[in-house]
XYZ file of C-alpha atoms in Angstrom:
743
model
C 78.956 -32.177 -90.136
C 76.602 -34.610 -88.988
C 76.407 -36.792 -85.783
C 77.702 -40.034 -87.213
C 80.441 -38.270 -89.042
C 81.264 -36.603 -85.794
C 81.538 -39.775 -83.725
C 83.608 -41.183 -86.849
C 86.495 -38.353 -86.841
C 86.218 -38.845 -82.873
C 87.259 -42.555 -82.811
C 89.564 -42.530 -85.766
C 91.504 -39.769 -83.951
C 91.682 -41.061 -80.500
C 92.522 -44.902 -81.683
C 96.115 -46.408 -82.651
C 96.764 -45.552 -86.033
C 98.086 -49.243 -86.625
C 94.574 -50.790 -85.614
C 93.251 -52.535 -88.806
C 90.306 -51.123 -90.290
C 87.908 -53.728 -89.390
C 88.304 -53.318 -85.790
C 87.978 -49.440 -86.398
C 84.654 -50.097 -87.722
C 83.612 -52.041 -85.134
C 84.860 -49.816 -82.589
C 82.792 -47.165 -84.455
C 79.438 -48.704 -84.470
C 79.675 -49.994 -80.775
C 80.543 -46.084 -80.073
C 77.891 -44.938 -82.100
C 75.240 -47.435 -80.496
C 76.210 -46.481 -77.168
C 75.775 -42.901 -77.770
C 72.630 -43.620 -79.435
C 71.252 -45.482 -76.551
C 72.301 -43.214 -73.797
C 68.739 -41.867 -73.253
C 67.593 -44.836 -71.620
C 66.949 -44.884 -67.971
C 67.931 -48.186 -67.059
C 71.553 -47.640 -67.468
C 73.595 -45.756 -65.001
C 74.354 -41.987 -65.489
C 77.365 -41.582 -67.557
C 78.756 -38.445 -65.432
C 78.421 -40.487 -62.193
C 80.420 -43.233 -63.820
C 83.141 -40.592 -65.070
C 83.440 -39.176 -61.661
C 83.719 -42.709 -60.137
C 86.479 -43.500 -62.594
C 88.592 -40.291 -61.820
C 88.073 -40.574 -58.030
C 90.012 -43.955 -58.312
C 92.556 -41.951 -60.656
C 93.175 -39.563 -58.113
C 93.466 -42.221 -55.237
C 96.382 -43.605 -57.314
C 97.978 -40.265 -58.216
C 97.210 -38.762 -54.590
C 94.948 -35.525 -55.869
C 91.529 -34.769 -57.133
C 92.111 -32.257 -59.572
C 90.552 -34.587 -62.737
C 87.323 -34.614 -60.950
C 87.300 -31.016 -60.090
C 87.944 -30.095 -63.591
C 85.405 -32.413 -65.295
C 82.611 -31.050 -62.724
C 83.270 -27.556 -64.155
C 83.167 -28.518 -67.578
C 79.996 -30.702 -67.104
C 78.268 -27.398 -65.881
C 79.115 -25.335 -68.729
C 77.221 -28.109 -71.089
C 73.743 -28.102 -71.957
C 72.151 -31.093 -70.062
C 70.088 -32.532 -73.175
C 73.474 -32.622 -75.076
C 76.022 -33.495 -72.152
C 74.507 -36.976 -71.459
C 75.267 -38.647 -74.645
C 78.575 -36.894 -75.480
C 79.784 -37.609 -71.742
C 78.801 -41.602 -72.307
C 80.784 -41.591 -75.603
C 83.895 -40.089 -74.055
C 83.384 -42.582 -71.064
C 83.039 -45.258 -73.379
C 86.318 -44.178 -75.221
C 88.576 -43.903 -72.173
C 92.171 -44.807 -72.204
C 93.145 -48.057 -70.229
C 92.968 -51.735 -70.484
C 89.285 -51.665 -70.835
C 89.331 -48.690 -73.484
C 89.314 -51.226 -76.353
C 87.246 -54.066 -76.398
C 88.407 -56.763 -78.679
C 85.067 -58.403 -79.395
C 83.580 -56.546 -82.436
C 80.114 -58.437 -82.222
C 77.228 -56.075 -81.580
C 76.918 -55.253 -77.843
C 73.702 -56.250 -76.292
C 72.287 -55.378 -72.521
C 70.614 -58.435 -71.429
C 67.431 -57.984 -69.333
C 67.304 -60.502 -66.302
C 65.157 -61.637 -63.798
C 63.428 -58.792 -61.966
C 64.199 -55.924 -64.430
C 67.809 -55.698 -63.181
C 70.100 -54.647 -66.061
C 73.505 -55.462 -65.631
C 76.648 -55.573 -68.005
C 80.131 -55.696 -68.256
C 81.718 -53.091 -70.432
C 84.913 -54.933 -70.549
C 83.853 -57.856 -72.362
C 80.250 -57.479 -72.710
C 79.694 -60.500 -70.601
C 76.634 -60.904 -68.769
C 76.829 -60.499 -64.904
C 73.888 -62.288 -63.091
C 72.806 -61.478 -60.136
C 74.005 -64.487 -58.585
C 77.552 -63.492 -59.190
C 76.909 -59.745 -57.793
C 75.425 -61.527 -54.610
C 78.430 -64.010 -54.354
C 80.983 -60.929 -54.926
C 79.064 -58.855 -52.500
C 79.619 -61.934 -49.657
C 83.179 -61.833 -50.433
C 83.588 -57.922 -50.168
C 81.660 -58.426 -46.723
C 84.551 -60.730 -45.714
C 87.330 -57.918 -46.781
C 87.957 -60.392 -49.937
C 88.055 -58.350 -53.207
C 86.035 -60.211 -56.608
C 85.415 -59.386 -60.366
C 82.898 -56.850 -59.466
C 84.140 -54.941 -56.407
C 87.545 -54.178 -55.343
C 89.706 -54.367 -51.971
C 88.321 -51.084 -50.707
C 84.543 -52.204 -50.907
C 83.871 -49.820 -54.004
C 82.054 -50.945 -57.492
C 84.636 -51.601 -59.916
C 84.451 -48.675 -62.605
C 84.005 -51.368 -65.303
C 80.919 -52.574 -64.221
C 77.462 -51.029 -64.903
C 74.461 -51.408 -62.379
C 70.828 -50.284 -62.962
C 70.048 -47.734 -60.489
C 68.092 -50.122 -57.752
C 70.986 -52.302 -57.773
C 73.660 -49.840 -57.411
C 71.938 -48.252 -54.337
C 71.575 -52.187 -52.730
C 75.175 -52.638 -53.495
C 76.133 -49.381 -52.228
C 74.335 -49.915 -48.918
C 75.581 -53.667 -48.538
C 79.140 -52.311 -49.471
C 78.549 -49.937 -46.533
C 78.342 -52.648 -44.341
C 81.860 -53.964 -45.746
C 83.405 -50.936 -44.710
C 82.251 -50.929 -41.337
C 83.895 -54.690 -41.292
C 87.135 -53.488 -42.549
C 87.433 -50.805 -40.035
C 86.210 -53.080 -37.143
C 88.804 -55.520 -38.448
C 91.565 -53.146 -38.114
C 90.648 -51.541 -35.058
C 90.424 -55.447 -33.495
C 94.084 -55.939 -34.461
C 95.452 -52.835 -32.917
C 94.893 -53.951 -29.193
C 98.682 -54.541 -27.798
C 100.382 -51.633 -26.140
C 97.122 -49.892 -25.605
C 96.006 -51.298 -22.068
C 94.336 -54.048 -20.967
C 91.024 -52.744 -20.862
C 91.399 -51.738 -24.572
C 92.911 -55.258 -25.305
C 89.317 -56.527 -23.699
C 87.196 -54.352 -25.957
C 89.255 -55.683 -29.018
C 88.856 -59.222 -27.900
C 85.255 -58.066 -27.513
C 84.996 -56.859 -31.076
C 86.945 -60.185 -32.517
C 84.019 -62.353 -30.508
C 81.510 -60.034 -32.132
C 82.893 -60.511 -35.660
C 82.850 -64.127 -34.994
C 79.219 -63.909 -34.738
C 79.250 -61.707 -37.995
C 81.181 -64.445 -40.058
C 78.766 -66.899 -38.888
C 76.306 -64.859 -40.348
C 77.935 -64.831 -43.352
C 78.649 -68.365 -43.609
C 75.122 -69.157 -43.289
C 74.225 -66.790 -46.549
C 77.035 -68.287 -48.307
C 75.100 -71.495 -48.303
C 71.785 -70.609 -49.211
C 70.901 -70.938 -52.938
C 68.772 -68.802 -54.869
C 69.587 -65.561 -52.591
C 68.657 -62.514 -54.556
C 70.140 -59.047 -53.799
C 66.817 -57.742 -51.952
C 66.907 -61.001 -49.844
C 70.474 -60.379 -48.836
C 69.911 -56.827 -47.891
C 67.064 -57.969 -45.600
C 69.278 -60.513 -43.986
C 71.985 -58.258 -43.577
C 69.779 -55.709 -41.561
C 70.365 -57.112 -38.207
C 74.345 -57.421 -38.407
C 74.543 -53.992 -40.212
C 72.975 -52.372 -36.825
C 75.243 -54.718 -34.505
C 78.285 -53.693 -36.622
C 77.022 -50.099 -36.948
C 76.917 -49.882 -32.889
C 80.445 -51.219 -32.855
C 81.583 -48.975 -35.302
C 80.603 -46.149 -33.075
C 81.978 -47.850 -30.076
C 85.305 -48.109 -31.680
C 85.265 -44.365 -32.665
C 84.259 -43.216 -28.928
C 87.054 -45.089 -27.832
C 89.735 -43.516 -29.466
C 92.327 -41.945 -27.141
C 90.397 -43.136 -23.955
C 91.674 -45.735 -21.769
C 91.502 -47.424 -18.364
C 88.432 -46.680 -16.108
C 87.325 -43.828 -18.563
C 86.860 -46.760 -21.514
C 84.612 -48.611 -19.205
C 82.403 -45.469 -18.228
C 82.139 -44.878 -22.296
C 81.067 -48.529 -22.855
C 78.681 -48.271 -20.081
C 77.155 -44.782 -21.349
C 76.732 -46.792 -24.451
C 74.002 -49.055 -23.258
C 71.905 -46.165 -22.208
C 69.574 -46.013 -25.521
C 66.445 -47.099 -26.351
C 67.245 -49.771 -28.683
C 67.062 -53.169 -26.766
C 69.834 -54.704 -28.899
C 72.485 -52.107 -28.245
C 71.647 -52.367 -24.911
C 72.233 -56.238 -24.676
C 75.340 -55.946 -27.065
C 76.467 -53.165 -24.768
C 76.343 -55.300 -21.632
C 77.750 -58.261 -23.141
C 80.828 -55.767 -24.426
C 81.067 -54.375 -20.757
C 80.814 -57.561 -19.221
C 84.149 -58.590 -21.141
C 85.885 -55.113 -20.858
C 85.667 -54.852 -16.887
C 87.398 -58.434 -16.224
C 90.676 -56.697 -16.091
C 89.448 -53.618 -13.955
C 88.082 -56.652 -11.693
C 91.027 -58.452 -11.565
C 93.033 -55.000 -10.541
C 90.117 -54.400 -7.557
C 90.470 -58.045 -6.400
C 94.553 -57.681 -6.494
C 94.701 -54.584 -4.657
C 91.974 -55.430 -1.600
C 93.072 -58.626 -1.077
C 96.934 -58.578 -1.717
C 97.392 -54.563 -1.656
C 99.028 -55.049 -4.918
C 98.486 -52.677 -7.963
C 98.443 -54.909 -10.877
C 98.375 -52.309 -13.375
C 101.191 -51.854 -16.151
C 99.445 -49.335 -18.322
C 98.328 -47.156 -15.775
C 94.552 -47.893 -16.166
C 93.247 -48.068 -12.580
C 91.667 -45.601 -10.469
C 94.360 -46.017 -7.330
C 97.725 -44.985 -8.166
C 101.192 -45.343 -6.075
C 103.688 -43.092 -5.518
C 106.941 -44.635 -5.283
C 109.051 -41.943 -3.904
C 106.934 -41.693 -0.960
C 108.928 -42.862 2.432
C 107.160 -45.380 4.603
C 106.675 -43.129 7.103
C 103.845 -41.318 4.930
C 102.696 -44.585 3.470
C 99.207 -43.546 4.724
C 98.603 -40.008 3.950
C 100.419 -39.743 0.772
C 101.743 -43.298 -1.155
C 98.345 -43.869 -2.565
C 95.499 -41.677 -4.050
C 92.498 -41.573 -6.284
C 92.871 -40.839 -9.915
C 89.183 -39.371 -10.377
C 89.090 -39.601 -14.195
C 89.744 -43.310 -14.019
C 86.783 -44.023 -11.761
C 84.266 -45.828 -13.687
C 81.100 -44.106 -13.952
C 79.161 -47.279 -12.490
C 81.525 -46.729 -9.312
C 80.731 -44.323 -7.028
C 83.086 -42.121 -5.467
C 82.082 -43.140 -1.832
C 82.908 -46.935 -3.270
C 86.032 -46.001 -4.808
C 87.300 -44.590 -1.349
C 86.519 -47.784 0.364
C 88.428 -49.854 -2.107
C 91.636 -47.201 -1.919
C 91.104 -47.316 2.123
C 90.966 -51.378 1.684
C 94.153 -51.801 0.138
C 95.749 -48.968 1.932
C 94.817 -50.742 5.151
C 96.195 -54.461 4.019
C 99.544 -52.663 2.944
C 99.632 -50.907 6.329
C 99.162 -53.988 8.351
C 101.816 -55.693 6.406
C 104.395 -53.008 5.736
C 104.316 -50.525 9.049
C 102.391 -52.960 11.402
C 104.562 -56.014 10.241
C 101.541 -58.230 10.779
C 100.227 -60.995 8.325
C 96.756 -60.317 7.234
C 94.706 -62.756 4.779
C 91.456 -61.285 3.926
C 88.477 -63.452 2.444
C 88.602 -63.631 -1.178
C 86.532 -61.009 -3.042
C 85.053 -63.522 -5.509
C 85.538 -64.564 -9.032
C 82.063 -63.798 -10.292
C 81.393 -61.152 -13.011
C 81.208 -57.348 -12.089
C 77.777 -56.651 -13.774
C 74.392 -58.531 -13.039
C 72.235 -60.345 -15.183
C 69.495 -57.959 -15.472
C 69.332 -54.604 -17.201
C 72.767 -52.634 -17.491
C 71.767 -49.871 -15.492
C 70.998 -52.211 -12.523
C 73.413 -51.683 -9.033
C 75.328 -55.160 -8.804
C 76.867 -56.433 -5.967
C 80.307 -55.415 -6.263
C 79.058 -52.510 -3.741
C 78.165 -55.098 -1.069
C 81.236 -57.368 -1.547
C 83.844 -54.152 -1.310
C 81.657 -53.203 1.956
C 82.233 -56.396 3.515
C 85.552 -56.850 2.871
C 86.541 -53.360 3.863
C 84.713 -53.673 7.032
C 86.730 -56.713 8.218
C 90.066 -55.379 6.905
C 89.516 -51.852 8.694
C 88.200 -53.232 11.819
C 90.930 -55.678 11.918
C 93.462 -52.707 11.571
C 91.652 -50.099 14.252
C 91.448 -53.035 17.079
C 95.394 -54.013 15.918
C 96.426 -50.392 16.882
C 93.755 -49.874 19.879
C 94.792 -53.275 21.486
C 98.417 -54.426 20.441
C 99.811 -51.379 19.592
C 98.006 -49.499 22.897
C 96.631 -46.241 20.850
C 94.378 -45.028 23.641
C 96.961 -45.536 26.408
C 99.360 -43.415 24.176
C 96.880 -40.661 23.762
C 95.878 -40.681 27.461
C 99.787 -40.089 28.243
C 99.719 -37.584 25.989
C 97.032 -35.943 27.646
C 98.467 -36.311 31.320
C 101.970 -34.994 30.377
C 102.020 -32.912 27.476
C 98.694 -31.240 28.271
C 99.255 -30.989 31.948
C 96.454 -33.556 33.033
C 98.368 -35.104 35.790
C 98.363 -32.690 38.179
C 100.535 -34.010 41.209
C 102.896 -34.498 38.686
C 102.682 -31.243 37.176
C 102.894 -29.578 40.670
C 105.941 -31.490 41.841
C 107.825 -31.329 38.619
C 107.524 -27.309 38.800
C 108.543 -27.338 42.011
C 111.715 -29.212 41.313
C 112.460 -27.235 38.332
C 112.249 -23.891 40.240
C 115.476 -22.970 40.371
C 116.570 -24.785 36.972
C 114.490 -22.657 34.958
C 115.052 -19.550 36.618
C 118.433 -19.055 34.998
C 119.325 -17.842 31.584
C 118.276 -20.239 28.577
C 121.875 -21.145 27.283
C 122.999 -22.312 30.971
C 120.508 -25.016 31.465
C 121.493 -28.497 30.340
C 118.965 -31.665 29.351
C 121.014 -34.204 31.108
C 120.406 -32.654 34.466
C 116.495 -31.701 34.049
C 116.125 -35.680 32.886
C 117.174 -36.549 36.621
C 114.468 -33.874 38.099
C 112.058 -35.293 35.939
C 112.736 -38.846 36.890
C 112.383 -37.545 40.581
C 109.068 -36.162 39.741
C 107.671 -39.164 37.804
C 108.560 -41.279 41.264
C 106.885 -38.474 43.918
C 103.540 -38.928 41.850
C 100.956 -41.073 40.710
C 102.647 -41.043 37.538
C 105.197 -43.836 38.341
C 102.457 -46.540 38.151
C 102.167 -45.770 34.386
C 103.303 -48.502 32.042
C 107.132 -49.263 31.573
C 106.668 -48.178 27.816
C 104.786 -45.134 28.687
C 107.347 -43.890 30.876
C 110.032 -44.913 28.711
C 108.920 -42.734 26.152
C 108.787 -39.687 28.275
C 111.503 -37.026 27.748
C 112.599 -33.528 27.627
C 113.541 -31.454 24.684
C 114.728 -27.659 24.795
C 113.993 -25.057 22.147
C 116.309 -23.135 20.628
C 116.430 -19.763 22.990
C 116.247 -16.535 22.077
C 118.329 -13.247 23.462
C 116.720 -12.824 27.205
C 114.847 -16.221 27.562
C 114.972 -17.989 30.649
C 114.604 -21.989 31.044
C 110.793 -21.534 31.672
C 110.474 -20.191 28.036
C 112.558 -23.159 26.171
C 111.484 -26.345 28.297
C 109.424 -28.905 26.799
C 108.384 -32.082 27.605
C 108.627 -34.941 25.001
C 106.996 -38.159 23.886
C 108.752 -40.523 21.488
C 106.259 -42.104 18.810
C 107.560 -44.876 16.614
C 105.667 -46.909 13.839
C 102.755 -47.514 13.376
C 101.583 -44.929 15.878
C 103.298 -42.122 13.681
C 100.051 -42.566 11.384
C 98.147 -40.633 14.311
C 100.657 -38.786 15.973
C 102.619 -37.285 12.995
C 105.256 -34.778 13.196
C 102.905 -32.177 12.615
C 100.446 -33.375 15.105
C 103.236 -33.638 17.682
C 104.224 -29.764 17.097
C 101.000 -28.923 17.882
C 101.210 -30.728 21.034
C 104.127 -28.743 21.649
C 102.609 -25.518 21.145
C 99.507 -26.498 23.748
C 102.105 -27.558 26.206
C 104.078 -24.118 26.074
C 101.074 -22.325 26.505
C 99.742 -24.705 29.034
C 102.886 -24.748 31.243
C 103.027 -21.013 31.077
C 99.607 -21.136 32.524
C 100.216 -23.151 35.407
C 103.719 -21.641 36.120
C 101.819 -17.999 36.412
C 99.054 -19.805 38.784
C 102.178 -21.412 40.732
C 103.452 -18.212 41.213
C 100.297 -16.798 42.554
C 100.267 -19.382 45.169
C 103.725 -18.855 46.283
C 103.537 -15.290 46.513
C 100.532 -15.767 48.528
C 102.448 -18.609 50.893
C 104.918 -15.629 51.259
C 102.521 -13.063 52.170
C 100.805 -15.129 54.627
C 104.290 -16.025 56.430
C 105.095 -12.037 56.629
C 101.599 -11.617 57.822
C 102.211 -14.089 60.628
C 105.466 -13.044 61.380
C 104.172 -8.866 61.710
C 101.466 -10.237 64.014
C 103.748 -12.193 66.429
C 105.948 -8.970 66.909
C 105.108 -6.264 69.230
C 107.338 -3.065 68.334
C 107.271 0.674 69.771
C 105.561 3.935 68.214
C 108.369 3.908 65.367
C 108.141 0.446 64.994
C 104.133 0.577 64.355
C 104.833 3.388 61.945
C 106.856 0.824 59.939
C 104.396 -1.830 60.532
C 101.731 0.539 58.842
C 103.570 1.013 55.853
C 104.570 -2.523 55.517
C 100.778 -3.626 56.050
C 99.503 -0.624 53.455
C 102.092 -2.364 51.146
C 101.058 -5.809 51.629
C 97.091 -4.795 51.412
C 97.961 -3.340 47.786
C 99.360 -6.700 46.800
C 96.719 -8.435 48.314
C 93.962 -6.462 46.516
C 96.211 -7.026 43.030
C 96.916 -10.420 43.774
C 93.374 -11.257 44.107
C 92.299 -9.537 40.915
C 95.204 -11.323 38.893
C 93.989 -14.530 40.425
C 90.547 -14.259 39.439
C 91.457 -13.680 36.010
C 94.119 -16.786 36.137
C 91.855 -19.046 37.898
C 89.015 -18.450 35.143
C 91.334 -18.692 32.525
C 92.313 -21.955 33.578
C 89.272 -23.536 34.229
C 88.125 -22.239 30.773
C 90.571 -24.188 28.939
C 90.665 -27.448 31.462
C 86.862 -27.433 30.608
C 87.609 -27.342 26.874
C 90.428 -30.090 27.418
C 88.123 -32.569 29.058
C 85.032 -32.211 26.895
C 87.142 -32.800 24.069
C 88.828 -35.866 25.711
C 85.609 -37.328 26.388
C 84.625 -36.754 22.698
C 87.486 -38.262 21.146
C 86.729 -41.286 23.598
C 83.581 -41.682 22.001
C 84.478 -41.075 18.489
C 87.346 -43.838 18.847
C 84.675 -46.245 20.047
C 82.678 -45.881 16.863
C 85.493 -45.242 14.279
C 85.226 -48.169 11.615
C 88.511 -47.494 10.200
C 91.836 -45.716 10.390
C 90.743 -42.394 8.225
C 88.216 -41.897 10.702
C 90.574 -42.823 14.045
C 92.795 -39.942 12.373
C 89.761 -37.457 12.053
C 88.833 -38.171 15.581
C 92.389 -37.304 17.191
C 92.381 -34.448 14.428
C 89.245 -32.860 15.617
C 90.301 -33.554 19.469
C 93.487 -31.653 18.780
C 91.961 -28.830 17.171
C 89.694 -28.487 19.927
C 92.585 -28.129 22.086
C 93.993 -25.396 20.027
C 91.009 -23.587 20.165
C 90.768 -23.881 23.960
C 94.359 -22.919 24.312
C 93.759 -19.764 21.989
C 96.050 -21.459 19.526
C 93.542 -21.774 16.493
C 93.532 -19.490 13.201
C 91.686 -16.374 13.987
C 92.524 -16.496 17.618
C 95.907 -14.300 17.569
C 94.540 -11.447 19.317
C 92.906 -13.366 22.380
C 96.570 -15.313 22.637
C 98.388 -12.022 22.417
C 96.023 -10.630 25.357
C 96.362 -13.527 27.475
C 100.055 -13.949 27.133
C 100.464 -9.874 27.941
C 98.507 -10.290 31.167
C 100.252 -13.510 32.224
C 103.643 -11.659 31.888
C 102.139 -8.869 34.118
C 101.290 -11.558 36.651
C 104.725 -12.818 36.769
C 106.304 -9.482 37.152
C 103.913 -8.935 40.093
C 104.967 -12.044 41.810
C 108.792 -10.747 41.262
C 107.796 -7.392 42.838
C 105.701 -8.577 45.429
C 108.851 -11.225 46.452
C 110.990 -8.137 46.494
C 108.727 -6.077 48.789
C 108.397 -9.097 51.136
C 112.112 -9.549 51.268
C 112.620 -5.958 52.092
C 109.872 -6.424 55.177
C 111.926 -9.378 56.332
C 115.183 -7.691 56.385
C 113.812 -4.713 58.042
C 112.347 -7.085 60.743
C 115.567 -8.788 61.160
C 117.490 -5.604 61.547
C 114.802 -4.309 64.150
C 115.174 -7.578 66.216
C 118.912 -6.848 66.705
C 119.839 -3.140 66.243
C 118.424 0.275 67.670
C 116.057 2.141 65.853
C 118.583 4.339 64.148
C 120.283 1.187 62.937
C 116.794 0.459 61.655
C 116.624 3.921 59.554
C 120.170 3.175 58.129
C 119.283 -0.028 57.147
C 115.971 1.056 55.359
C 117.493 3.813 53.742
C 121.285 2.682 53.159
C 121.126 -0.987 52.061
C 121.279 -0.908 48.470
C 119.915 -4.483 47.656
C 116.392 -3.699 49.635
C 113.771 -1.280 47.987
C 111.724 0.924 50.177
C 108.405 0.248 50.661
C 107.270 3.377 48.953
C 109.128 2.539 45.610
C 107.165 -1.169 45.827
C 103.729 0.782 46.359
C 104.502 3.138 43.317
C 105.594 0.003 41.060
C 102.701 -1.711 42.558
C 100.510 1.091 41.061
C 101.687 1.090 37.730
C 101.644 -2.616 37.643
C 97.853 -2.644 38.521
C 97.050 0.523 36.004
C 98.480 -1.683 33.218
C 96.835 -4.914 34.225
C 93.413 -2.772 34.205
C 94.451 -1.699 30.850
C 95.697 -4.715 29.403
C 92.506 -6.917 30.851
C 89.936 -4.236 29.783
C 91.791 -4.847 25.940
C 91.616 -8.602 26.390
C 87.721 -8.162 27.239
C 87.120 -5.725 24.360
C 88.950 -8.718 22.334
C 86.575 -11.269 23.559
C 83.822 -9.225 22.739
C 84.753 -8.588 19.313
C 85.459 -12.268 18.323
C 82.859 -13.675 15.869
C 80.641 -16.710 17.510
C 82.318 -19.991 15.956
C 79.558 -22.380 17.220
C 81.897 -24.900 18.466
C 80.612 -27.701 20.925
C 83.960 -27.351 22.810
C 84.905 -23.848 22.812
C 82.541 -20.762 23.479
C 84.554 -17.629 24.206
C 81.437 -15.942 25.581
C 81.409 -18.150 28.420
C 84.760 -16.801 29.269
C 83.518 -13.419 29.252
C 80.730 -14.205 31.233
C 83.155 -15.696 33.739
C 85.754 -12.657 33.807
C 83.248 -10.118 34.138
C 80.072 -11.979 36.119
C 79.069 -9.329 38.083
C 79.847 -6.265 35.357
C 82.465 -4.667 37.310
C 84.985 -4.003 34.697
C 82.111 -2.893 32.142
C 80.843 -0.334 34.739
C 84.600 0.765 34.943
C 84.885 0.956 31.389
C 81.626 3.317 31.115
C 82.993 5.329 33.763
C 86.031 6.068 31.924
């Protein structure tokens, strides 16, 4: 069968039987001529046209099985034979364009520049001007005869290969425009910065529309000249498309960081475009910064600002917990230090208004743009304006606390009373509380101790403190444990209210309580040693005045031996207590001086708090309360308890001696022996010496362990507390080291 017969059979079988013979013959002629001329290189390859046609059908039906099947069948055909067959099959495809009503012989018109353009539907000539016009419509998102609404070439339109390539490139710009138009409309509900970005995109598209309007007014525009004039808009729209793709799922400060980073390119056009868009994007961010720093308000309905607030935090914790930085939202062109100053300034404004209950109207931050007119990577004047406003606001807050709320005066009051810096007051208070605190802790009452406290204040220079300070001073009792006395649960209290609570927090006041307990016990031991020495001297003077017989001299000798042992042990204990107390007081005085210097240099409330925390840390370290000093504190506490035990033992010994002396004055010698050996309330001097020997041995052992613990402590390089100095003081002549070596 010849090719002519094959084509006739195929046309006859595929077309409707009711079609008249004249139209059937015309269709056969057109098909056979198209098949015969399919080898020309000026017509688009038929396989590409078939693929595009099948892709269009696949989009309508939601699958691409026909495309895959066609590609499989095409691979089985010989290349030379496949081209005319495919051209014929495409010409005879079904649908409205499958049958052509015009039976005239089809022709291909060659127009200017060698562009071969034809329409298969009605074989009407398509001029280059019409293609250019339809392309301009497609660039605006409007469908036309040659191009559909999805910016694809109509399958019914055949273009030469060069024309098809140029149209494909220009339609790529049209597709970019469609995506950008869609993205620019999706602004609501995505955040203020995202809305600003979409507004910037619409502004850029407006410039793109102006270019298209100019092109529409041009006459005699060819495809090549159209493509040349669209190169610049394509570069801009391609950059905007990349920007939109990168902004998906990003919002807030991270969005501005992404726009800022896109400007770091070697393309000057991209740099200028990124700077222009960034200037629009950061306007909402600039408004948030201005409202926060001047009014303390968070105008952030979509959670885009890098300052976040916790509404559940009570007013007492406003400074420490209410506001914080969201690091992911800090733009890359704002340093963390600058972001911290912005956070600190807004916190200061809120603290002044809510906690200090004072009005504060800082100067306006300015309404100019964030970015400079220079290159995008240059530093802008935001830092200088933030620094200026932050300094004024924070300086005002610090002065308000120091002058109006007397922060320094209250810190000095805590130093005098809770850290026992007011010596005459402490001595008077301890003398007055001696009897009250010697009893069981469950039997003392706060109201009784308050009267003694007021009396001690009137008897010392503490009475010259301000009324506000004295009114805050009080007493609180810790929950007693079994066997504790009043000394163990007694605490001085100092009430703190707003806004001083930001510096003297409950946690800070607990640290003051711990320091008071240790210092109170240390002063109590020192006071007890002084009282035992006074008692010893009184007994010594009494014994020197009495003149006894030989039996009396024997009793006097035993008494003096006992007192001598008490003296030796008391001196050793006094050496330990005095050096520990001097070491602690030196640390307190040094750290207090450092606190005063630090507060004078503090520029904001955070520095004020930090300086005070540093001071209190030095106090804890000096009082052996810091972390890692548990062994030292345990050793000191054990030695101080032994000192108190010695004072009690000496008091009993002295009481026994006074009883014996009183009996000798009134009764006979035999009565004296009966008094010494028979009275159950008076311990014999021999038992006292035995107890003293045991106590001295225990004290020596505990002291050696304490010195060893001091040696084993790592060097901390603290400017306030160096334990090696304490070790040198306690064993300045290597006495204890030599005794340890002998043992």
